[in-house]
mmCIF file of C-alpha atoms in Angstrom:
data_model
loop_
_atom_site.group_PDB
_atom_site.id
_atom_site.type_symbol
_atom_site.label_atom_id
_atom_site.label_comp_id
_atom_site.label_asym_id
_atom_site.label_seq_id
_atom_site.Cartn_x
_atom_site.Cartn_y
_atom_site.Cartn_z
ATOM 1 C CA UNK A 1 200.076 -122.848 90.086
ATOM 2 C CA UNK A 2 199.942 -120.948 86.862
ATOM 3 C CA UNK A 3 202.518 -119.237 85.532
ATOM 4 C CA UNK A 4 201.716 -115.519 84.143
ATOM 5 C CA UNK A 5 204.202 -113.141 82.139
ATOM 6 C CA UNK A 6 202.920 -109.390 80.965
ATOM 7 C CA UNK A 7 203.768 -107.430 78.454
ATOM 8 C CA UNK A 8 203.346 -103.788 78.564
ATOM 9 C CA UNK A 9 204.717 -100.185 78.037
ATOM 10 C CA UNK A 10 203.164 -98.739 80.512
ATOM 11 C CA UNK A 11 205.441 -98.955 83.864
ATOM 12 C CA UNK A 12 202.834 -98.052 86.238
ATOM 13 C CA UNK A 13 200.495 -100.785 85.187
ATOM 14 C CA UNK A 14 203.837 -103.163 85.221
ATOM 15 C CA UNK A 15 204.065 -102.297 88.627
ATOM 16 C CA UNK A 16 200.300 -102.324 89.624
ATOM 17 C CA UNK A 17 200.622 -105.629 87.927
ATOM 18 C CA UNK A 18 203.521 -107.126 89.971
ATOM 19 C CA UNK A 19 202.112 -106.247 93.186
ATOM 20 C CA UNK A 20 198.186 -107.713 92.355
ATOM 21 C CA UNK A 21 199.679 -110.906 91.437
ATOM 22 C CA UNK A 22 201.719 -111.027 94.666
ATOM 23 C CA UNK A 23 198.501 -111.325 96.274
ATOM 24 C CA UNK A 24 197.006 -114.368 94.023
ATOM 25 C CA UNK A 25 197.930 -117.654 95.383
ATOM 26 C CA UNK A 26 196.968 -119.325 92.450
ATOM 27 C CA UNK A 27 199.377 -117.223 90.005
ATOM 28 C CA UNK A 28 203.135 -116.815 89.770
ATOM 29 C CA UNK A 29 204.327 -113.764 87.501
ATOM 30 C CA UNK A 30 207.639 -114.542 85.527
ATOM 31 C CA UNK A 31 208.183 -111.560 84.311
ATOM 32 C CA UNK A 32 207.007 -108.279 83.089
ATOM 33 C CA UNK A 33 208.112 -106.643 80.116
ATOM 34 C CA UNK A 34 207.940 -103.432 77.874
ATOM 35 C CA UNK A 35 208.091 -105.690 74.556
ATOM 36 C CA UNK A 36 207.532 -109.262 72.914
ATOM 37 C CA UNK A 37 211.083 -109.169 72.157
ATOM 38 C CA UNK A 38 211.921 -109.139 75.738
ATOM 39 C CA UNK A 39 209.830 -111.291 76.940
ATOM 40 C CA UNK A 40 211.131 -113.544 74.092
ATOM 41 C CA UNK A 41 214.406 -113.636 75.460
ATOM 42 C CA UNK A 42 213.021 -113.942 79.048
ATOM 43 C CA UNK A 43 211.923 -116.465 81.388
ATOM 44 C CA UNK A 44 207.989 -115.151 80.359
ATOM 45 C CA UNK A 45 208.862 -117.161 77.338
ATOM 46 C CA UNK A 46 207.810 -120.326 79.567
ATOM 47 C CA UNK A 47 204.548 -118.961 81.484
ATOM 48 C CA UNK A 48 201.366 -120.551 80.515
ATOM 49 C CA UNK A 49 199.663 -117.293 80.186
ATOM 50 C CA UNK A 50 200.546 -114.301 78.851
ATOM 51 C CA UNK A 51 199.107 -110.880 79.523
ATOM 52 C CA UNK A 52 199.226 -108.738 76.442
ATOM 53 C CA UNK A 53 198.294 -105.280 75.602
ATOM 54 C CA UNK A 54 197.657 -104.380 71.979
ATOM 55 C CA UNK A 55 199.054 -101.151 71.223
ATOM 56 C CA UNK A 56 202.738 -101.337 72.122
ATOM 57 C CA UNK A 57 205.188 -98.155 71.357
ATOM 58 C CA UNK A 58 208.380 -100.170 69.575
ATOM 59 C CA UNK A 59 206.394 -100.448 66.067
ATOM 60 C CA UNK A 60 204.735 -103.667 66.452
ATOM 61 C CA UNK A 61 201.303 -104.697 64.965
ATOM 62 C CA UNK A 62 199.008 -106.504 67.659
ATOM 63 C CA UNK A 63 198.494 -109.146 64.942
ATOM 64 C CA UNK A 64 202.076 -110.484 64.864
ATOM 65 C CA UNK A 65 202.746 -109.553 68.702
ATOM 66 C CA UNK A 66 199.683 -112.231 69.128
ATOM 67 C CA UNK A 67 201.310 -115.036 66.387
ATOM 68 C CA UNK A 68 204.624 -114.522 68.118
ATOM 69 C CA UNK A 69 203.370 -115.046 71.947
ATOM 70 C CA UNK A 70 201.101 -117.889 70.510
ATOM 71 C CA UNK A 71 203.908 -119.633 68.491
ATOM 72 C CA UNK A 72 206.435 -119.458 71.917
ATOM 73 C CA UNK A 73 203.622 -122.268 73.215
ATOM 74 C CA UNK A 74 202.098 -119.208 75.589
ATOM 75 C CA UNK A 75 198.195 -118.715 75.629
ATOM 76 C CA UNK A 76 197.279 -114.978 75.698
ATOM 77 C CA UNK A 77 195.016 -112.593 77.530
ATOM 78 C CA UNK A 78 194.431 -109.264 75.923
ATOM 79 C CA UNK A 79 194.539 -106.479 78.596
ATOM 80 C CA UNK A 80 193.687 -103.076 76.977
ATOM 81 C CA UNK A 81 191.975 -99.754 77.669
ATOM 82 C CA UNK A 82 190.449 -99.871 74.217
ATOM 83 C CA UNK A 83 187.186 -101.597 73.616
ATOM 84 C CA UNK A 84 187.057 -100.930 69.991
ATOM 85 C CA UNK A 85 185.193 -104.120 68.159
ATOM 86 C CA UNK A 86 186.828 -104.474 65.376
ATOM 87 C CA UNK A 87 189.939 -104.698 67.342
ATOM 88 C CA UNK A 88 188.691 -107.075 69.897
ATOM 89 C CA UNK A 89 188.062 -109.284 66.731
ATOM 90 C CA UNK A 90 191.430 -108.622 64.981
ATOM 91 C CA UNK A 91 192.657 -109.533 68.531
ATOM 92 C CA UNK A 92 190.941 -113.225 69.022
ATOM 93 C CA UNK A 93 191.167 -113.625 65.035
ATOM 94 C CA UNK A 94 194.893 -113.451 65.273
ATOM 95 C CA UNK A 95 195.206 -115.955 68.221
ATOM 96 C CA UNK A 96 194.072 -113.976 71.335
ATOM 97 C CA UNK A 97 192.474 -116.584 73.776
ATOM 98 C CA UNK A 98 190.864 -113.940 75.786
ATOM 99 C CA UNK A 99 190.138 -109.797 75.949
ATOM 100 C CA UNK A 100 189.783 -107.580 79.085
ATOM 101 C CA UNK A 101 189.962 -104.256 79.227
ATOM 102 C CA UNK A 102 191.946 -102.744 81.949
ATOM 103 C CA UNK A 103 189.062 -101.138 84.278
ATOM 104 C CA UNK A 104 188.091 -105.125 85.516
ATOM 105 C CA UNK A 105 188.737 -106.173 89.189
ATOM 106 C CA UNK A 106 191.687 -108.734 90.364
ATOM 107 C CA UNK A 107 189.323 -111.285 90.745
ATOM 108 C CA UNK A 108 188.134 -111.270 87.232
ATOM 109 C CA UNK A 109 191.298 -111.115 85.709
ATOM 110 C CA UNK A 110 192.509 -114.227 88.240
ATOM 111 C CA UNK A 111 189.102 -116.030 86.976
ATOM 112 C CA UNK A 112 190.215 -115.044 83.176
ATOM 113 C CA UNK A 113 193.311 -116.447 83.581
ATOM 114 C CA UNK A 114 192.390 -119.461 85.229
ATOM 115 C CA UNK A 115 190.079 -119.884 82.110
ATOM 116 C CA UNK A 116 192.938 -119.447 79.703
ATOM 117 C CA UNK A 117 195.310 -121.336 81.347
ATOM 118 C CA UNK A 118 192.819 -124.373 80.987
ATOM 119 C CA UNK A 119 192.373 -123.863 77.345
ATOM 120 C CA UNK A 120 188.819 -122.001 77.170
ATOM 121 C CA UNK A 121 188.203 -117.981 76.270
ATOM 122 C CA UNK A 122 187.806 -115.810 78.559
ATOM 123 C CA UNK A 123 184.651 -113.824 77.663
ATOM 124 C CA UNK A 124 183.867 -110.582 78.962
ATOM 125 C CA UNK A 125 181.094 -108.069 77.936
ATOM 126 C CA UNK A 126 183.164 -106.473 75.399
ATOM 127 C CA UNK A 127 183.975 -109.357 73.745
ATOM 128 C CA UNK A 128 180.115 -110.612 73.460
ATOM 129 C CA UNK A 129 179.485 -107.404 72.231
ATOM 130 C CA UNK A 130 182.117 -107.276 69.804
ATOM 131 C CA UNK A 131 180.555 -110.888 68.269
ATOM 132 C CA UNK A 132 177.246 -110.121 68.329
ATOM 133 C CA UNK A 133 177.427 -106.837 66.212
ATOM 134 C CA UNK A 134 180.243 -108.761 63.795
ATOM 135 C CA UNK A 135 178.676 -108.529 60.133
ATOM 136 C CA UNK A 136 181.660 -109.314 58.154
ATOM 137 C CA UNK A 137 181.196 -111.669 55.139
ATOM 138 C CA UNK A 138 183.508 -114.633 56.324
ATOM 139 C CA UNK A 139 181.415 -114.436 59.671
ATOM 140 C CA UNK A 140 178.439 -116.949 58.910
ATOM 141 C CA UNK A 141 175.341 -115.141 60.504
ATOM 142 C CA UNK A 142 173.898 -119.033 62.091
ATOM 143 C CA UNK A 143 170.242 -119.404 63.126
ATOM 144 C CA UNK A 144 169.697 -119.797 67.543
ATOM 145 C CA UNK A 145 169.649 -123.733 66.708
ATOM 146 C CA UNK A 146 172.353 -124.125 64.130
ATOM 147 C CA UNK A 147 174.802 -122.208 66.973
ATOM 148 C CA UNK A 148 172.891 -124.356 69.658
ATOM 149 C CA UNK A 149 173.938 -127.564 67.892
ATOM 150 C CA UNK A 150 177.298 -126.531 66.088
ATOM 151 C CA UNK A 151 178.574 -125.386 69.763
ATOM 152 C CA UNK A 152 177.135 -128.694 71.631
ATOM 153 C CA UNK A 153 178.698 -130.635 69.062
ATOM 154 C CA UNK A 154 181.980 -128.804 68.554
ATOM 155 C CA UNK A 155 182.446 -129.216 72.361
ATOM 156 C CA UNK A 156 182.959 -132.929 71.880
ATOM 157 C CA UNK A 157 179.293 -134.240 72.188
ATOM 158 C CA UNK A 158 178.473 -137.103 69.816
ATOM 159 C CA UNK A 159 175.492 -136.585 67.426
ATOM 160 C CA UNK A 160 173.487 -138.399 69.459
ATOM 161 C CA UNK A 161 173.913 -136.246 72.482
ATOM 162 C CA UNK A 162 173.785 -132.994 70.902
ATOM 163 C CA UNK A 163 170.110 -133.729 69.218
ATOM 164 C CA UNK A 164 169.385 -135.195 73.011
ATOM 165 C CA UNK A 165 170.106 -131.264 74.208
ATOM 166 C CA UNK A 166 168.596 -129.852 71.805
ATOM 167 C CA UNK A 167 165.480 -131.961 72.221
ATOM 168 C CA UNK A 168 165.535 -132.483 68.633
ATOM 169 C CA UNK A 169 166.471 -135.969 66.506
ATOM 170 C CA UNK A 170 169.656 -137.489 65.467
ATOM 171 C CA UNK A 171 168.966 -136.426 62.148
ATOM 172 C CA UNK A 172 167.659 -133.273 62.449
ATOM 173 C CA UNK A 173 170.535 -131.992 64.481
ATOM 174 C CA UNK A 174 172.734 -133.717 61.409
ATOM 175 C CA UNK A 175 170.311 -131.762 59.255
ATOM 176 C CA UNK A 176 171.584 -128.427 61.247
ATOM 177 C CA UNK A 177 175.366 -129.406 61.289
ATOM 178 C CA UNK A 178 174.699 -129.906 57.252
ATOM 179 C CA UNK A 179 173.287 -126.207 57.176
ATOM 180 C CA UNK A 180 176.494 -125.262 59.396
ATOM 181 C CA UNK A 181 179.151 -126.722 57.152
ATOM 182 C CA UNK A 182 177.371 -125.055 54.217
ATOM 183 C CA UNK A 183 177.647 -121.824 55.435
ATOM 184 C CA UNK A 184 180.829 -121.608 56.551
ATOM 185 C CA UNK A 185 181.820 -123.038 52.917
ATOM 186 C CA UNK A 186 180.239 -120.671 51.643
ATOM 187 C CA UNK A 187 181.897 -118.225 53.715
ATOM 188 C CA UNK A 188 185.243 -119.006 51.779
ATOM 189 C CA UNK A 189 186.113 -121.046 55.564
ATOM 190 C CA UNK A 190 185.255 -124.535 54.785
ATOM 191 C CA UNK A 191 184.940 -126.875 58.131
ATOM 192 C CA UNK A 192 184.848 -130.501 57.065
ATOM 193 C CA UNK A 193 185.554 -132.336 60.836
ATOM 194 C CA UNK A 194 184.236 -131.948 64.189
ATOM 195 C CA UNK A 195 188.120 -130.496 64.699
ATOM 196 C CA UNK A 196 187.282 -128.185 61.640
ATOM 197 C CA UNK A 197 184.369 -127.237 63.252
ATOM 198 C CA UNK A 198 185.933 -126.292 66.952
ATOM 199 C CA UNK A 199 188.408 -124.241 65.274
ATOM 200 C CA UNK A 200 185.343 -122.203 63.709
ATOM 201 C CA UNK A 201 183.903 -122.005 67.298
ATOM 202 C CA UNK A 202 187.269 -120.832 68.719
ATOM 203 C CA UNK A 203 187.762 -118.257 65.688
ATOM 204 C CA UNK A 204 183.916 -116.754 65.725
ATOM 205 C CA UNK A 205 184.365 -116.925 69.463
ATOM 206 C CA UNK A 206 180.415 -118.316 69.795
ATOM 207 C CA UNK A 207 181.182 -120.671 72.730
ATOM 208 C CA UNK A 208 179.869 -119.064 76.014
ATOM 209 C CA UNK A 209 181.871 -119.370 79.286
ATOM 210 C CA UNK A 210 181.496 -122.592 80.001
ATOM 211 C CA UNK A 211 182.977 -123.506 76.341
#
C-alpha cells in the first residue's frame, strides 16, 4: 500500500482526487490540502508520495513548495495543467521526482505513482520533451553513446557490464565516462563518483522509464 497526500487549490480536483483514489487498491490518500503549510501540519506529512501542483494561490514559489515536500522525507509528483518546459525543468531541478499534467488517465497517474513511490521518475511525454529541447549551459549536450554508457553505468552496472551493453570495451566505455565527467566539469557541475554521476542522471532527468 502506498500512501498518497495532494496538494491543491483547486477544490474540485481535491474532490475528483479523493474519489479516483477510492477506487485504487494499491493507494491510500492521507489527505488533501489547499497548501504545503497544511499538509505540513497534517497527517500528508507521512505519505510516501505527494501530489503537487505548481502554481498555488497563498504566494508560494513551486521551487521552495518542492524543497519543503522533499525535505518532510515525501517524494513528489507534479500534477499541473501547464506544460510549459522551462517549468517542467525548474520543477524536477528543484526536487520534483515526476511531472503529469492533469488531462492523463487514473491508470497513468496510479502507474506514476507506483514509479515514484519506488524511487524512479515518472516520465511522461512532456517531460521528454521538456529534456530533449533543454539548451541551457549547465545542461551538458552528451553524444547517443556517452548517455548510453553514463546511464548504464549510473544505474549501478560495473564498468565491465556497461562496455558489455554497449558492445564496446572496458576501456572504451571508461574512455566515454572520461568524456562524461569532463563535460559536466566543464559545465560548472563537477561529478567525480558513480553517486556523483546518478545525481547528474536524476537532475538532467536522461534515465528512461525503466531508470
Amino acid at each position: 500500500m502506498i500512501t498518497v497526500a495532494a496538494v491543491d487549490d483547486d477544490r474540485m480536483l481535491l474532490d475528483g482526487l479523493r474519489s479516483w483514489l477510492a477506487g485504487a487498491g494499491s493507494l491510500r490518500l492521507l489527505d488533501a490540502v489547499a497548501t504545503v503549510d497544511a499538509l505540513l501540519a497534517g497527517p500528508g506529512h507521512k505519505a510516501d508520495v505527494v501530489l503537487l501542483d505548481l502554481l498555488l494561490r497563498d504566494g508560494s514559489t513551486a521551487e521552495d513548495n518542492l524543497r519543503r515536500v522533499r525535505s518532510s522525507g515525501s517524494r513528489v509528483l507534479v500534477l499541473s495543467t501547464v506544460a510549459d518546459p522551462e517549468r517542467i525543468r525548474a520543477a524536477v531541478t528543484a526536487g520534483a521526482d515526476g511531472y503529469l499534467t492533469k488531462d492523463h488517465a487514473l491508470d497513468e497517474l496510479v502507474e506514476a505513482v507506483a514509479t515514484v513511490a519506488a524511487g524512479g521518475t515518472a516520465h511522461s511525454a512532456d517531460l521528454a520533451f521538456a529534456w530533449a529541447y533543454d539548451t541551457r549551459p549547465e545542461r551538458p549536450q552528451l553524444a547517443p553513446r556517452e548517455l548510453q554508457v553514463l546511464c548504464d553505468y549510473a544505474s549501478g552496472l560495473t564498468l565491465k557490464a556497461t562496455a558489455r551493453r554497449a558492445a564496446i570495451s572496458p576501456h572504451t566505455a571508461k574512455y566515454y565516462l572520461d568524456r562524461v565527467k569532463e563535460k559536466y566539469r566543464d559545465a560548472g557541475r563537477p561529478a567525480y563518483t558513480k553517486t556523483d554521476l546518478a545525481h547528474r542522471v536524476r537532475e538532467d532527468g536522461l534515465a528512461g522509464p525503466d531508470g
